[in-house]
Short mmCIF file of C-alpha atoms in Angstrom, two decimals:
data_model
loop_
_atom_site.label_atom_id
_atom_site.label_comp_id
_atom_site.label_asym_id
_atom_site.label_seq_id
_atom_site.Cartn_x
_atom_site.Cartn_y
_atom_site.Cartn_z
CA UNK A 18 0.00 0.00 0.00
CA UNK A 19 1.51 3.32 -0.98
CA UNK A 20 2.30 6.10 1.45
CA UNK A 21 4.53 9.18 1.48
CA UNK A 22 7.49 7.42 3.08
CA UNK A 23 7.52 4.61 0.51
CA UNK A 24 5.49 5.31 -2.63
CA UNK A 25 5.11 1.66 -3.60
CA UNK A 26 6.24 -0.82 -0.90
CA UNK A 27 4.36 -3.69 -2.52
CA UNK A 28 7.10 -3.96 -5.13
CA UNK A 29 9.58 -5.39 -2.62
CA UNK A 30 10.89 -8.60 -4.14
CA UNK A 31 10.84 -10.04 -7.63
CA UNK A 32 8.11 -10.13 -10.22
CA UNK A 33 7.73 -13.76 -11.21
CA UNK A 34 8.24 -14.88 -14.77
CA UNK A 35 5.02 -16.84 -14.69
CA UNK A 36 2.21 -17.26 -17.16
CA UNK A 37 -0.41 -19.02 -15.05
CA UNK A 38 -2.26 -22.33 -15.31
CA UNK A 39 -5.76 -20.89 -15.32
CA UNK A 40 -7.61 -18.58 -17.68
CA UNK A 41 -9.21 -15.16 -17.79
CA UNK A 42 -12.97 -14.73 -17.64
CA UNK A 43 -15.45 -11.89 -18.03
CA UNK A 44 -18.08 -11.50 -15.31
CA UNK A 45 -20.44 -8.70 -16.32
CA UNK A 46 -18.11 -5.64 -16.34
CA UNK A 47 -15.31 -7.39 -14.42
CA UNK A 48 -12.35 -9.29 -15.81
CA UNK A 49 -10.70 -11.87 -13.58
CA UNK A 50 -8.45 -14.91 -13.47
CA UNK A 51 -9.71 -18.34 -12.47
CA UNK A 52 -7.94 -21.63 -11.87
CA UNK A 53 -9.66 -24.91 -11.02
CA UNK A 54 -8.13 -27.95 -9.31
CA UNK A 55 -7.89 -31.25 -11.14
CA UNK A 56 -10.53 -32.89 -8.91
CA UNK A 57 -14.12 -31.71 -8.54
CA UNK A 58 -14.77 -29.60 -5.44
CA UNK A 59 -17.40 -27.39 -3.82
CA UNK A 60 -14.75 -25.23 -2.14
CA UNK A 61 -13.51 -21.90 -3.48
CA UNK A 62 -11.23 -19.08 -2.42
CA UNK A 63 -11.51 -15.50 -3.64
CA UNK A 64 -8.05 -13.92 -4.00
CA UNK A 65 -7.86 -10.14 -3.69
CA UNK A 66 -4.73 -8.69 -5.22
CA UNK A 67 -2.39 -5.96 -4.03
CA UNK A 68 -2.14 -2.55 -5.69
CA UNK A 69 -0.53 -4.07 -8.81
CA UNK A 70 -3.77 -5.74 -9.85
CA UNK A 71 -5.09 -9.17 -10.71
CA UNK A 72 -2.89 -9.58 -13.81
CA UNK A 73 0.36 -9.57 -11.81
CA UNK A 74 2.14 -12.92 -12.36
CA UNK A 75 2.86 -13.17 -8.63
CA UNK A 76 -0.85 -13.08 -7.85
CA UNK A 77 -1.58 -15.73 -10.46
CA UNK A 78 1.14 -17.88 -8.94
CA UNK A 79 -0.61 -17.71 -5.56
CA UNK A 80 -3.97 -18.47 -7.22
CA UNK A 81 -2.55 -21.54 -8.92
CA UNK A 82 -0.84 -22.67 -5.72
CA UNK A 83 -4.15 -22.57 -3.85
CA UNK A 84 -5.94 -24.32 -6.71
CA UNK A 85 -3.34 -27.09 -6.54
CA UNK A 86 -4.42 -27.60 -2.94
CA UNK A 87 -8.02 -28.29 -3.90
CA UNK A 88 -9.74 -24.92 -4.21
CA UNK A 89 -11.55 -23.32 -7.10
CA UNK A 90 -9.73 -20.04 -7.30
CA UNK A 91 -10.74 -16.59 -8.50
CA UNK A 92 -10.50 -12.86 -7.90
CA UNK A 93 -14.09 -11.93 -8.42
CA UNK A 94 -17.61 -12.01 -7.10
CA UNK A 95 -19.17 -14.65 -4.92
CA UNK A 96 -22.14 -15.00 -7.24
CA UNK A 97 -19.98 -16.25 -10.09
CA UNK A 98 -18.36 -18.86 -7.85
CA UNK A 99 -21.75 -20.10 -6.69
CA UNK A 100 -23.46 -20.12 -10.08
CA UNK A 101 -20.67 -21.06 -12.47
CA UNK A 102 -18.34 -23.11 -10.26
CA UNK A 103 -20.89 -24.77 -7.94
CA UNK A 104 -19.01 -23.44 -4.94
CA UNK A 105 -20.79 -23.88 -1.62
CA UNK A 106 -17.93 -23.18 0.78
CA UNK A 107 -16.03 -19.97 0.06
CA UNK A 108 -13.05 -18.32 1.72
CA UNK A 109 -11.05 -15.20 0.92
CA UNK A 110 -7.34 -14.32 0.82
CA UNK A 111 -5.90 -10.84 0.24
CA UNK A 112 -2.47 -9.26 -0.03
CA UNK A 113 -1.61 -5.72 1.16
CA UNK A 114 -4.54 -3.62 -0.09
CA UNK A 115 -6.37 -6.92 -0.54
CA UNK A 116 -5.58 -7.77 3.09
CA UNK A 117 -7.48 -4.68 4.20
CA UNK A 118 -10.41 -5.78 2.04
CA UNK A 119 -10.35 -9.26 3.60
CA UNK A 120 -10.57 -7.70 7.06
CA UNK A 121 -13.59 -5.71 5.93
CA UNK A 122 -15.30 -8.64 4.23
CA UNK A 123 -14.91 -10.89 7.27
CA UNK A 124 -17.06 -8.42 9.23
CA UNK A 125 -19.73 -8.08 6.53
CA UNK A 126 -20.30 -11.41 4.77
CA UNK A 127 -21.22 -14.36 7.00
CA UNK A 128 -21.28 -16.70 3.96
CA UNK A 129 -17.48 -16.51 3.85
CA UNK A 130 -16.19 -19.47 5.85
CA UNK A 131 -12.66 -18.19 6.51
CA UNK A 132 -10.31 -15.35 5.64
CA UNK A 133 -6.57 -14.76 5.43
CA UNK A 134 -5.36 -11.16 5.55
CA UNK A 135 -1.73 -11.03 4.38
CA UNK A 136 0.09 -7.85 5.52
CA UNK A 137 -3.07 -5.78 5.29
CA UNK A 138 -2.58 -2.32 6.78
CA UNK A 139 -4.33 -2.08 10.15
CA UNK A 140 -7.17 0.42 10.50
CA UNK A 141 -7.98 1.03 14.16
CA UNK A 142 -11.64 1.65 14.95
CA UNK A 143 -14.20 0.24 17.35
CA UNK A 144 -15.91 -1.88 14.71
CA UNK A 145 -12.79 -3.59 13.32
CA UNK A 146 -12.73 -6.52 15.70
CA UNK A 147 -16.18 -8.09 15.40
CA UNK A 148 -15.19 -10.76 12.91
CA UNK A 149 -17.99 -13.06 11.74
CA UNK A 150 -15.84 -16.05 10.77
CA UNK A 151 -12.31 -17.33 11.49
CA UNK A 152 -9.62 -14.98 10.20
CA UNK A 153 -5.84 -15.38 10.01
CA UNK A 154 -3.60 -12.28 9.94
CA UNK A 155 -0.07 -12.64 8.51
CA UNK A 156 2.62 -9.99 9.10
CA UNK A 157 6.36 -9.59 8.60
CA UNK A 158 8.59 -8.60 11.52
CA UNK A 159 10.54 -6.06 9.39
CA UNK A 160 7.54 -4.59 7.56
CA UNK A 161 8.21 -0.83 7.46
CA UNK A 162 4.59 -0.21 6.42
CA UNK A 163 2.97 -1.97 9.41
CA UNK A 164 4.78 -1.31 12.72
CA UNK A 165 4.84 -4.15 15.25
CA UNK A 166 3.07 -2.02 17.86
CA UNK A 167 0.05 -1.91 15.55
CA UNK A 168 0.14 -5.69 15.24
CA UNK A 169 0.29 -5.99 19.03
CA UNK A 170 -2.69 -3.64 19.39
CA UNK A 171 -4.63 -5.68 16.84
CA UNK A 172 -4.03 -8.83 18.90
CA UNK A 173 -5.11 -7.09 22.09
CA UNK A 174 -8.31 -5.73 20.57
CA UNK A 175 -9.21 -9.06 18.97
CA UNK A 176 -8.72 -10.77 22.32
CA UNK A 177 -11.11 -8.30 23.91
CA UNK A 178 -13.82 -8.21 21.25
CA UNK A 179 -13.61 -11.09 18.78
CA UNK A 180 -15.95 -14.02 19.40
CA UNK A 181 -14.73 -16.33 16.61
CA UNK A 182 -11.43 -18.07 16.05
CA UNK A 183 -8.59 -15.88 14.83
CA UNK A 184 -4.82 -15.97 14.61
CA UNK A 185 -2.19 -13.24 14.32
CA UNK A 186 1.28 -14.41 13.31
CA UNK A 187 4.46 -12.43 12.65
CA UNK A 188 7.25 -14.05 10.65
CA UNK A 189 10.83 -13.26 11.78
CA UNK A 190 12.92 -10.98 9.60
CA UNK A 191 10.32 -10.66 6.84
CA UNK A 192 9.41 -7.47 5.01
CA UNK A 193 6.24 -6.27 3.30
CA UNK A 194 5.28 -8.55 0.41
CA UNK A 195 7.30 -11.56 1.52
CA UNK A 196 4.58 -14.17 0.92
CA UNK A 197 3.95 -13.42 -2.75
CA UNK A 198 6.43 -10.80 -3.93
CA UNK A 199 9.82 -12.43 -3.32
CA UNK A 200 11.46 -15.38 -5.03
CA UNK A 201 12.38 -18.04 -2.52
CA UNK A 202 15.94 -18.25 -3.84
CA UNK A 203 16.95 -14.56 -3.55
CA UNK A 204 17.69 -14.64 0.18
CA UNK A 205 18.15 -18.25 1.31
CA UNK A 206 17.54 -17.31 4.95
CA UNK A 207 14.04 -16.13 4.07
CA UNK A 208 12.92 -19.27 2.25
CA UNK A 209 11.77 -21.20 5.36
CA UNK A 210 9.53 -18.33 6.46
CA UNK A 211 8.06 -17.81 2.98
CA UNK A 212 7.23 -21.51 2.77
CA UNK A 213 5.92 -21.55 6.35
CA UNK A 214 3.56 -18.63 5.69
CA UNK A 215 2.19 -20.26 2.53
CA UNK A 216 1.64 -23.55 4.36
CA UNK A 217 0.01 -21.73 7.27
CA UNK A 218 -2.34 -19.97 4.87
CA UNK A 219 -3.42 -23.23 3.25
CA UNK A 220 -3.75 -24.99 6.62
CA UNK A 221 -6.08 -22.24 7.85
CA UNK A 222 -8.28 -22.56 4.77
CA UNK A 223 -8.30 -26.34 5.04
CA UNK A 224 -9.35 -26.13 8.69
CA UNK A 225 -12.39 -23.93 8.17
CA UNK A 226 -13.57 -24.42 4.59
#
């Protein structure tokens, strides 16, 4: 998410050279990317991109990774998933700007079974902690966009107000965008945490969807 101190922090890390295994679709006035697993399923995950948009190869890589774990995958409306993909159990994952959207959606749409907010900037207000369904918050310890004191406050407020399952996890030494914006082989010391975060994300979805 852009701010004055760092105009475009989401660009930390490499842009993948990746074409994608799925295909683009048109849903009314919206274009999106969808990838389906090899086996039939009633589960789906909506992926909400960062500021670089749904066509970013890194986002498609994450979509395909989730689809490989048994989820119909798309960055578009719930109605399409229900009508065209026969999805009955739907979750949502979002990165950066998309992480903020996930936080919002998990307070508004009870039909969403689970959410994962990945380094979504924290907005502090009284109505931010009444989550309707289980939500997992992923942060990097060295994220210069989201200070650790804000993460701590989020945990405290959720403990006070949230009545559903939630998890807040900070990954050591990681910066903004580490889950989907950095190649695992650039900094070898980061690879275990990148892989751990991706596995944690999938485990959360598997638990609640």
